[in-house]
mmCIF file with all atom_site columns, C-alpha atoms in Angstrom:
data_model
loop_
_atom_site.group_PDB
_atom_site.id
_atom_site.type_symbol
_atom_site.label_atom_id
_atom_site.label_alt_id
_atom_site.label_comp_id
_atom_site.label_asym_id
_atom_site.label_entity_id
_atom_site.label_seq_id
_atom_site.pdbx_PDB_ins_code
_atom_site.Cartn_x
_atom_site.Cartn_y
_atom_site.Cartn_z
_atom_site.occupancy
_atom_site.B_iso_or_equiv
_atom_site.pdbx_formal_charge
_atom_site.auth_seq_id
_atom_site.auth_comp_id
_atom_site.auth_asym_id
_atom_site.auth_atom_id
_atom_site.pdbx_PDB_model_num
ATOM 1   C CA . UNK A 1 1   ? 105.116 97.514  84.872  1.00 92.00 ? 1   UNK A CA 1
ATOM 2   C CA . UNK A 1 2   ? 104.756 98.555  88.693  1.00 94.00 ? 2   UNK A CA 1
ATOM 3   C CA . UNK A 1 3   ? 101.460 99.106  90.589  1.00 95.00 ? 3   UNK A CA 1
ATOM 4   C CA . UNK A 1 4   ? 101.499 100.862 93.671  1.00 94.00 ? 4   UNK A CA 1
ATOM 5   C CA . UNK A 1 5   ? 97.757  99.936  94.840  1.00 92.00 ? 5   UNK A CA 1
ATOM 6   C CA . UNK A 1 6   ? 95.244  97.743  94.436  1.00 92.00 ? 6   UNK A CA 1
ATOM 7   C CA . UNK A 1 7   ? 93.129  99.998  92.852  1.00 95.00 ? 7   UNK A CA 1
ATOM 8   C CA . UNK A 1 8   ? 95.733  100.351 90.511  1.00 96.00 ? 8   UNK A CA 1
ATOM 9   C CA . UNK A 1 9   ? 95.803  97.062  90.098  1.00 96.00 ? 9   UNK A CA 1
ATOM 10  C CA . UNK A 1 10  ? 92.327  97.030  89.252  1.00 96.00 ? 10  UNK A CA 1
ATOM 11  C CA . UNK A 1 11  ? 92.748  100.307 86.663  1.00 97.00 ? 11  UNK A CA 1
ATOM 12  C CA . UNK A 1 12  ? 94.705  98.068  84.754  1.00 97.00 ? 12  UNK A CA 1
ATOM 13  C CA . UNK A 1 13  ? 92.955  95.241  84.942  1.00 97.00 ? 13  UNK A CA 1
ATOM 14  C CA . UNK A 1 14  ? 90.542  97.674  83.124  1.00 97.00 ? 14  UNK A CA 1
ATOM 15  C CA . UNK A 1 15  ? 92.729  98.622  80.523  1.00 97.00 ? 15  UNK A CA 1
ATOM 16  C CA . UNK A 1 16  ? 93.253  94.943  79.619  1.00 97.00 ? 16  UNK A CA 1
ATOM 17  C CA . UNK A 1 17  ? 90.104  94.202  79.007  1.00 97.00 ? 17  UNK A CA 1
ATOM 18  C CA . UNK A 1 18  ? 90.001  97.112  76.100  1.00 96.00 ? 18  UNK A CA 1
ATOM 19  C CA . UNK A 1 19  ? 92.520  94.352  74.020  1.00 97.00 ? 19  UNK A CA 1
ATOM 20  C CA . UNK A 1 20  ? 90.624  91.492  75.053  1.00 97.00 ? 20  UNK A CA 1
ATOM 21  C CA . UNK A 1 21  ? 87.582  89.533  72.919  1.00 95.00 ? 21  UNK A CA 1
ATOM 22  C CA . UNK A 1 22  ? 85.335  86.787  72.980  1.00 94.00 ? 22  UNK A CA 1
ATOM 23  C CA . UNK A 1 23  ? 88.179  83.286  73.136  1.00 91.00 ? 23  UNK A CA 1
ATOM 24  C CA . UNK A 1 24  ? 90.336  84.699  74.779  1.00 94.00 ? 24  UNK A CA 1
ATOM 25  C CA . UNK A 1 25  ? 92.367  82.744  77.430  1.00 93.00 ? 25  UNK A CA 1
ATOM 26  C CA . UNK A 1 26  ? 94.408  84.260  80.058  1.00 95.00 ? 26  UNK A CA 1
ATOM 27  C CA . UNK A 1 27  ? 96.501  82.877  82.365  1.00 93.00 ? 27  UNK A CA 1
ATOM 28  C CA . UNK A 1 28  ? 97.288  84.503  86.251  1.00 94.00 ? 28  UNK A CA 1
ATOM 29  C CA . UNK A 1 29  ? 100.487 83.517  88.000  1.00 92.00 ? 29  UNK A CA 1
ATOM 30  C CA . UNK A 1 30  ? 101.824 84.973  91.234  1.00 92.00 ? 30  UNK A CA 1
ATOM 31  C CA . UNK A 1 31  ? 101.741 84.227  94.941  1.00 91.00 ? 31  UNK A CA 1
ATOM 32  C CA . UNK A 1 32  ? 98.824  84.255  97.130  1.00 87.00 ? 32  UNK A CA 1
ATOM 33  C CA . UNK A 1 33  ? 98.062  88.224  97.502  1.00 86.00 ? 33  UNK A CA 1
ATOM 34  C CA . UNK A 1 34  ? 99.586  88.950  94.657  1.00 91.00 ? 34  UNK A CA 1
ATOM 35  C CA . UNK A 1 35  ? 96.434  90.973  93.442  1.00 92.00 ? 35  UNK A CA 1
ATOM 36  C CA . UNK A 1 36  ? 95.536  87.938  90.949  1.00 92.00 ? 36  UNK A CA 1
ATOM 37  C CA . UNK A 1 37  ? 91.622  88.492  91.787  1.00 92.00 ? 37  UNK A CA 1
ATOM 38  C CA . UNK A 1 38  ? 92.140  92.487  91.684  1.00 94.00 ? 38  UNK A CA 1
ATOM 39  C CA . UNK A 1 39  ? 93.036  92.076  88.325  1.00 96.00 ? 39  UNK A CA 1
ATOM 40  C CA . UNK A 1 40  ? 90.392  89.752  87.397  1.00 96.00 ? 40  UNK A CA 1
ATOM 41  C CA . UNK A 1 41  ? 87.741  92.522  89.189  1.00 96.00 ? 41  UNK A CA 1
ATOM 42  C CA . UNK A 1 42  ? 89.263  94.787  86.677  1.00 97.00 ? 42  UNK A CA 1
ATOM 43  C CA . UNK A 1 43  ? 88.858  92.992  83.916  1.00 97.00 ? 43  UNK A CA 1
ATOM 44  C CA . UNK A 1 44  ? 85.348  92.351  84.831  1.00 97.00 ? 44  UNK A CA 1
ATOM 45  C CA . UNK A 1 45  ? 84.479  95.733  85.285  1.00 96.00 ? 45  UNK A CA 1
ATOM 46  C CA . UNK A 1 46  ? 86.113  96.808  81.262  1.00 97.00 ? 46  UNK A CA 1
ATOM 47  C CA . UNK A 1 47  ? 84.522  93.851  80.232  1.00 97.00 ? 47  UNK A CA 1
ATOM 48  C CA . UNK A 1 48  ? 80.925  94.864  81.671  1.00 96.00 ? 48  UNK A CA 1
ATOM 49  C CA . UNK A 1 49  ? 80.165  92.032  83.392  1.00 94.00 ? 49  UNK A CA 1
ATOM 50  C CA . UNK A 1 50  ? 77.142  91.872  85.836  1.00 87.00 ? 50  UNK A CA 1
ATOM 51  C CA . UNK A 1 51  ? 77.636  91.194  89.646  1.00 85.00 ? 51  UNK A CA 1
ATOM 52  C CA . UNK A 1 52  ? 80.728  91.288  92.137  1.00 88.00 ? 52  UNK A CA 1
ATOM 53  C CA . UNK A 1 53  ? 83.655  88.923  91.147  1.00 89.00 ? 53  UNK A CA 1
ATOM 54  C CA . UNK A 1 54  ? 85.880  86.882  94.054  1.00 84.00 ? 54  UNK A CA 1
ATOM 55  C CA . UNK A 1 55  ? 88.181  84.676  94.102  1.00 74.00 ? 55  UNK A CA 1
ATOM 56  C CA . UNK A 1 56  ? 86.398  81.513  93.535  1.00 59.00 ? 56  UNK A CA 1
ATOM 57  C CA . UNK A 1 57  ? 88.922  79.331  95.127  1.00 57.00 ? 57  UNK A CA 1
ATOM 58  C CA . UNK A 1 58  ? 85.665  77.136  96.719  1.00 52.00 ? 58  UNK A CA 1
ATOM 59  C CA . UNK A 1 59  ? 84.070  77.007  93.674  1.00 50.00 ? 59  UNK A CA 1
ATOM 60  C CA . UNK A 1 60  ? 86.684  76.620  91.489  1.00 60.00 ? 60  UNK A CA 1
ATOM 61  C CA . UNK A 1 61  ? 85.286  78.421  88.289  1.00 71.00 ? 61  UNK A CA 1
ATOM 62  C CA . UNK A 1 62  ? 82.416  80.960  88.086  1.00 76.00 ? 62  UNK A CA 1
ATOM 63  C CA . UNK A 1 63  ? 80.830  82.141  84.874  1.00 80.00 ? 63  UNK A CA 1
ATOM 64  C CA . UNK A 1 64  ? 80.176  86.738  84.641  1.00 83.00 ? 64  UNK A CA 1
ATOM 65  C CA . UNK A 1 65  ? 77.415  87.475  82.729  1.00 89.00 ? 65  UNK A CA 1
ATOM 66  C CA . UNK A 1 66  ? 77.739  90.253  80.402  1.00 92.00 ? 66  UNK A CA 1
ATOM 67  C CA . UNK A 1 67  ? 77.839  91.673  76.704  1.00 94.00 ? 67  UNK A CA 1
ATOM 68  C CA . UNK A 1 68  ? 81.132  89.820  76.892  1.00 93.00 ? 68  UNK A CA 1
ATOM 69  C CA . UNK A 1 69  ? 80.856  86.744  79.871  1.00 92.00 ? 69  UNK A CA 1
ATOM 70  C CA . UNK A 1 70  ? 83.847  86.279  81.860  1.00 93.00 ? 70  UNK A CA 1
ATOM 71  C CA . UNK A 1 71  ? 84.334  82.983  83.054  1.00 89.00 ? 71  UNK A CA 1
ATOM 72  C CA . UNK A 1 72  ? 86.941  83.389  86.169  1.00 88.00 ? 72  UNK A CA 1
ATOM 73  C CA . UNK A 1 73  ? 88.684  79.830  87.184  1.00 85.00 ? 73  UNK A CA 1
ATOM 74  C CA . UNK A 1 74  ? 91.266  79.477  90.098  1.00 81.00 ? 74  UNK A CA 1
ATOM 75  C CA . UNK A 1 75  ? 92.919  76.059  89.798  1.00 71.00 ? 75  UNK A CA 1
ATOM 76  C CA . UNK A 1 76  ? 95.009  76.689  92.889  1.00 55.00 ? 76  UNK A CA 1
ATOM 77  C CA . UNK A 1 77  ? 92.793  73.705  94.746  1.00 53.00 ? 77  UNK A CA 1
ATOM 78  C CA . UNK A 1 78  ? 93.350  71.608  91.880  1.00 51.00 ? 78  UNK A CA 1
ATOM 79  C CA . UNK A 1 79  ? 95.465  68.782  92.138  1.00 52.00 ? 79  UNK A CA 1
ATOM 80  C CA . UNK A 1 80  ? 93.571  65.668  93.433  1.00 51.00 ? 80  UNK A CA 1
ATOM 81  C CA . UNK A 1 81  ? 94.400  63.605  90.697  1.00 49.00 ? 81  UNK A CA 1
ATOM 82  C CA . UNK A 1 82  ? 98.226  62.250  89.859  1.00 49.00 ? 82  UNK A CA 1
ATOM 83  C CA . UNK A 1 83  ? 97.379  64.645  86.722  1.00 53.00 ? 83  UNK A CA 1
ATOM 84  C CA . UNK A 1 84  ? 95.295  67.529  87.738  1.00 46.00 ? 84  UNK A CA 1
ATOM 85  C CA . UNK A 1 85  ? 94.801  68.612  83.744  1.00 48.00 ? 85  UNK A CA 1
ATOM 86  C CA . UNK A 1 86  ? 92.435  65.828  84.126  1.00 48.00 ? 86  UNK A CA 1
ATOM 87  C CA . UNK A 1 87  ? 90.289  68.081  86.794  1.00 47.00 ? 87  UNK A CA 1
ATOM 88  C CA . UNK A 1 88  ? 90.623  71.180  84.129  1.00 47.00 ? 88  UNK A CA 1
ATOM 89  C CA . UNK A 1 89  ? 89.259  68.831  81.803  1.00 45.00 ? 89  UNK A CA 1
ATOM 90  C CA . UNK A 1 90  ? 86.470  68.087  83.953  1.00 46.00 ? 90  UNK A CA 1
ATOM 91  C CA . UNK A 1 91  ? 85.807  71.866  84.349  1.00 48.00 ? 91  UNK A CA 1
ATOM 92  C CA . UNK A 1 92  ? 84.356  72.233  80.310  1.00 44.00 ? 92  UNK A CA 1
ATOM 93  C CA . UNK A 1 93  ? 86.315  75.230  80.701  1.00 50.00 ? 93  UNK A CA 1
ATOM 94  C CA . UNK A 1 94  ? 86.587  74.374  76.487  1.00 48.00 ? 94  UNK A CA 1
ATOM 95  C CA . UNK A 1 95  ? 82.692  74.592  76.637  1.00 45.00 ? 95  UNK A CA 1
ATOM 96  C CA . UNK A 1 96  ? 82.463  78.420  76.871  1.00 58.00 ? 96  UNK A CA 1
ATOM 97  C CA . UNK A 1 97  ? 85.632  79.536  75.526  1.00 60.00 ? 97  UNK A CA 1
ATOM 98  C CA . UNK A 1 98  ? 84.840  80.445  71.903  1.00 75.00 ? 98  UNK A CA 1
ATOM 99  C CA . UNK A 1 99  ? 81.849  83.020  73.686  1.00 85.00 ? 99  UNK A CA 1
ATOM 100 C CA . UNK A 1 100 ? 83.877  84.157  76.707  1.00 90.00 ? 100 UNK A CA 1
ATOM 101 C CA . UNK A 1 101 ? 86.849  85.607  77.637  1.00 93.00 ? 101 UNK A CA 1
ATOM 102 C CA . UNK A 1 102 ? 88.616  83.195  80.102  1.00 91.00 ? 102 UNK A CA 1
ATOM 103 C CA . UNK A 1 103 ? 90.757  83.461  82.999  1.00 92.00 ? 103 UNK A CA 1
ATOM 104 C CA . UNK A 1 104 ? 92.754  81.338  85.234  1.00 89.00 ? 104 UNK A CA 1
ATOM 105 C CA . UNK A 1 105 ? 94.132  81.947  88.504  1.00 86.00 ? 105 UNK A CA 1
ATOM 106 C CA . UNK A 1 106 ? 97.360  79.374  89.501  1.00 71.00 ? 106 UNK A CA 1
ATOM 107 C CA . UNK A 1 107 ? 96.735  77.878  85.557  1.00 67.00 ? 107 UNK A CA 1
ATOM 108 C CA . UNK A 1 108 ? 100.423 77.825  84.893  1.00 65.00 ? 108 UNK A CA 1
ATOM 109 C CA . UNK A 1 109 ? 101.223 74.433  83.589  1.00 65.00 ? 109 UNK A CA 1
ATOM 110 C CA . UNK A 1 110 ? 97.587  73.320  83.564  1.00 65.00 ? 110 UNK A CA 1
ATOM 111 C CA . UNK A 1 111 ? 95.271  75.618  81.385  1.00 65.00 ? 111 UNK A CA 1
ATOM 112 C CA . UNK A 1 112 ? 97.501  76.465  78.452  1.00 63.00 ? 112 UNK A CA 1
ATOM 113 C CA . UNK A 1 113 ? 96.152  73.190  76.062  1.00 62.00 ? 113 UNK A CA 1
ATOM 114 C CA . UNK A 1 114 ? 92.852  75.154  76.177  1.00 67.00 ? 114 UNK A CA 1
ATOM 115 C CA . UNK A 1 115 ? 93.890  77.744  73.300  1.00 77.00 ? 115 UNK A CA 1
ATOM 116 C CA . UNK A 1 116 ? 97.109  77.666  71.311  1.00 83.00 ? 116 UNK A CA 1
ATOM 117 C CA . UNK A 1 117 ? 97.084  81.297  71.758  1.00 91.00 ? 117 UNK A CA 1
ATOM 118 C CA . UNK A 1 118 ? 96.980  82.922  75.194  1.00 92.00 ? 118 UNK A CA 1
ATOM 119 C CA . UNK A 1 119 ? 98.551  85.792  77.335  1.00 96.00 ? 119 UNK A CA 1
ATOM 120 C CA . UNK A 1 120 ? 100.096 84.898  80.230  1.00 95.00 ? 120 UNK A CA 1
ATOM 121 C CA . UNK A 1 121 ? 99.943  87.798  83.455  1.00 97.00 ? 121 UNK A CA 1
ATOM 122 C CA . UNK A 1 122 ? 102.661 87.277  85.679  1.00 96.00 ? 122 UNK A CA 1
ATOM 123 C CA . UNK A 1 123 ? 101.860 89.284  89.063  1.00 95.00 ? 123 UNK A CA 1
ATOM 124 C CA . UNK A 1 124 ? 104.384 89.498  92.306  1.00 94.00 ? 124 UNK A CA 1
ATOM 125 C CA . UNK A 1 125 ? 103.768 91.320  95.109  1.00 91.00 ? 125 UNK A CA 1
ATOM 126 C CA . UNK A 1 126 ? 107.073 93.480  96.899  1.00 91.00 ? 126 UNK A CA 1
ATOM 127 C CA . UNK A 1 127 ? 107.713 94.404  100.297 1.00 88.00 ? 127 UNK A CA 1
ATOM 128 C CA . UNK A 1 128 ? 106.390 97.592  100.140 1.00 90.00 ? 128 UNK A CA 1
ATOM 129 C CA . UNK A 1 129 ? 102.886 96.293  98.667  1.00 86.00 ? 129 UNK A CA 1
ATOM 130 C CA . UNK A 1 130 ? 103.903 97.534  94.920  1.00 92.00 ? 130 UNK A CA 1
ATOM 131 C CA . UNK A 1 131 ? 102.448 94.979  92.368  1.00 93.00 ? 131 UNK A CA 1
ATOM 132 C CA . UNK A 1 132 ? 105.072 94.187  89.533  1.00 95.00 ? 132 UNK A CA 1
ATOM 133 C CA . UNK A 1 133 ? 103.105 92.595  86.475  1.00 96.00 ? 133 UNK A CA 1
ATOM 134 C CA . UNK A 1 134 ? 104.542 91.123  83.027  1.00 96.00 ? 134 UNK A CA 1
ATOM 135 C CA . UNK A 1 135 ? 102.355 89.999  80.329  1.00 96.00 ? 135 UNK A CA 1
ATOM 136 C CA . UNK A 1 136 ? 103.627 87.100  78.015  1.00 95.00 ? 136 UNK A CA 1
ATOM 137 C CA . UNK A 1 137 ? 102.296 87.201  74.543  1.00 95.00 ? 137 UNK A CA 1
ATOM 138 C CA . UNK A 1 138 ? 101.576 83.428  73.463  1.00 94.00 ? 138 UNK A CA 1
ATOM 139 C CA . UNK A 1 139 ? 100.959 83.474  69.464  1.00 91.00 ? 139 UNK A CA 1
ATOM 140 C CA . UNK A 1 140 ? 98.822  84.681  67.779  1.00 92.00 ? 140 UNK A CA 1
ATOM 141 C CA . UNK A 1 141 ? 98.171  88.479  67.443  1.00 95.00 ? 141 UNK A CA 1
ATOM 142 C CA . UNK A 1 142 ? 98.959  88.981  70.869  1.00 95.00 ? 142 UNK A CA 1
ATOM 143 C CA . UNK A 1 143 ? 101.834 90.796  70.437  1.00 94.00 ? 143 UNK A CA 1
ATOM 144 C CA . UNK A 1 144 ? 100.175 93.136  68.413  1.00 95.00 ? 144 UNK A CA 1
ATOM 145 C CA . UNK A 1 145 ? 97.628  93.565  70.979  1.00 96.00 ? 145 UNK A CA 1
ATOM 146 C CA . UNK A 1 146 ? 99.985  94.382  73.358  1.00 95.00 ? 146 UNK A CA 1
ATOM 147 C CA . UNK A 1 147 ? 101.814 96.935  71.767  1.00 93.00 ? 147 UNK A CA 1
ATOM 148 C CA . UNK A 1 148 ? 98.277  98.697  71.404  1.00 92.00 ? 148 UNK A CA 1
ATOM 149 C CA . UNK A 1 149 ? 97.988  98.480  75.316  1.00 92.00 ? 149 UNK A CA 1
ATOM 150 C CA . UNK A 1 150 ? 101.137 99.787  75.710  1.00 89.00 ? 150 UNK A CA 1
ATOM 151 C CA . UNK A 1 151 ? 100.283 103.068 73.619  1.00 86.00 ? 151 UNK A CA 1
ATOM 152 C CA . UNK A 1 152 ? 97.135  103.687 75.291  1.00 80.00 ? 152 UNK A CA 1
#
């Protein structure tokens, strides 16, 4: 799927959150500017969630309150450790999940042990600004659920 803005970027990010429910994991990869936190603003907003959401590269992990929480992680400054899952670990990011939906900037490789069921949101970014996103089912009904966002 192509987006030509951000705010299309966003839209969708909207749309997402229709198929999405409390235990949810999902799992951002793309280069920086990608539109990784767009998304994630998106998802926010379909979600309901209460305040402004941004990157929380500083922070690391920030928990949206809302009728369903968001808790937004960026493990991108991960990575201190000779095993940064250890530093995921150290996040609880477990602690919330079964209440929240959960997403993970840069969690590629790190997050996925968290749920044995999670979509994965490949973003890149082209030349002429045009986001290009593929979403990965992984088990689950997530198939299903993506077929129902495609027909929407």
């Amino acid at each position: 799927m192509k987006l030509a803005t951000v705010e299309d970027t966003k839209a969708f990010g909207r749309r997402l959150a229709t198929i999405l429910r409390p235990g949810d994991l999902v799992v951002l990869t793309g280069p920086l500017g990608a539109g990784k936190t767009a998304l994630v603003q998106g998802i926010g907003a379909g979600l309901g969630v209460q305040g402004p959401i941004t990157s929380p590269t500083f922070v690391i992990a920030r928990v949206h309150r809302g009728p369903v929480p968001l808790v937004h992680a960026d493990a991108y400054r991960l990575g201190d450790r000779p095993d940064p899952r250890g530093e995921i670990d150290d996040l609880d990011l477990d602690a919330s999940a079964d209440e929240a939906v959960t997403v993970v900037e840069w969690g590629a490789g790190l997050v996925e042990r968290l749920n044995d069921e999670y979509l994965e949101v490949r973003i890149d970014r082209l030349e002429d600004e045009t986001r290009v996103i593929e979403l990965l089912a992984h088990g689950g009904d997530w198939a299903s659920r993506l077929h129902r966002l495609e027909t929407m």
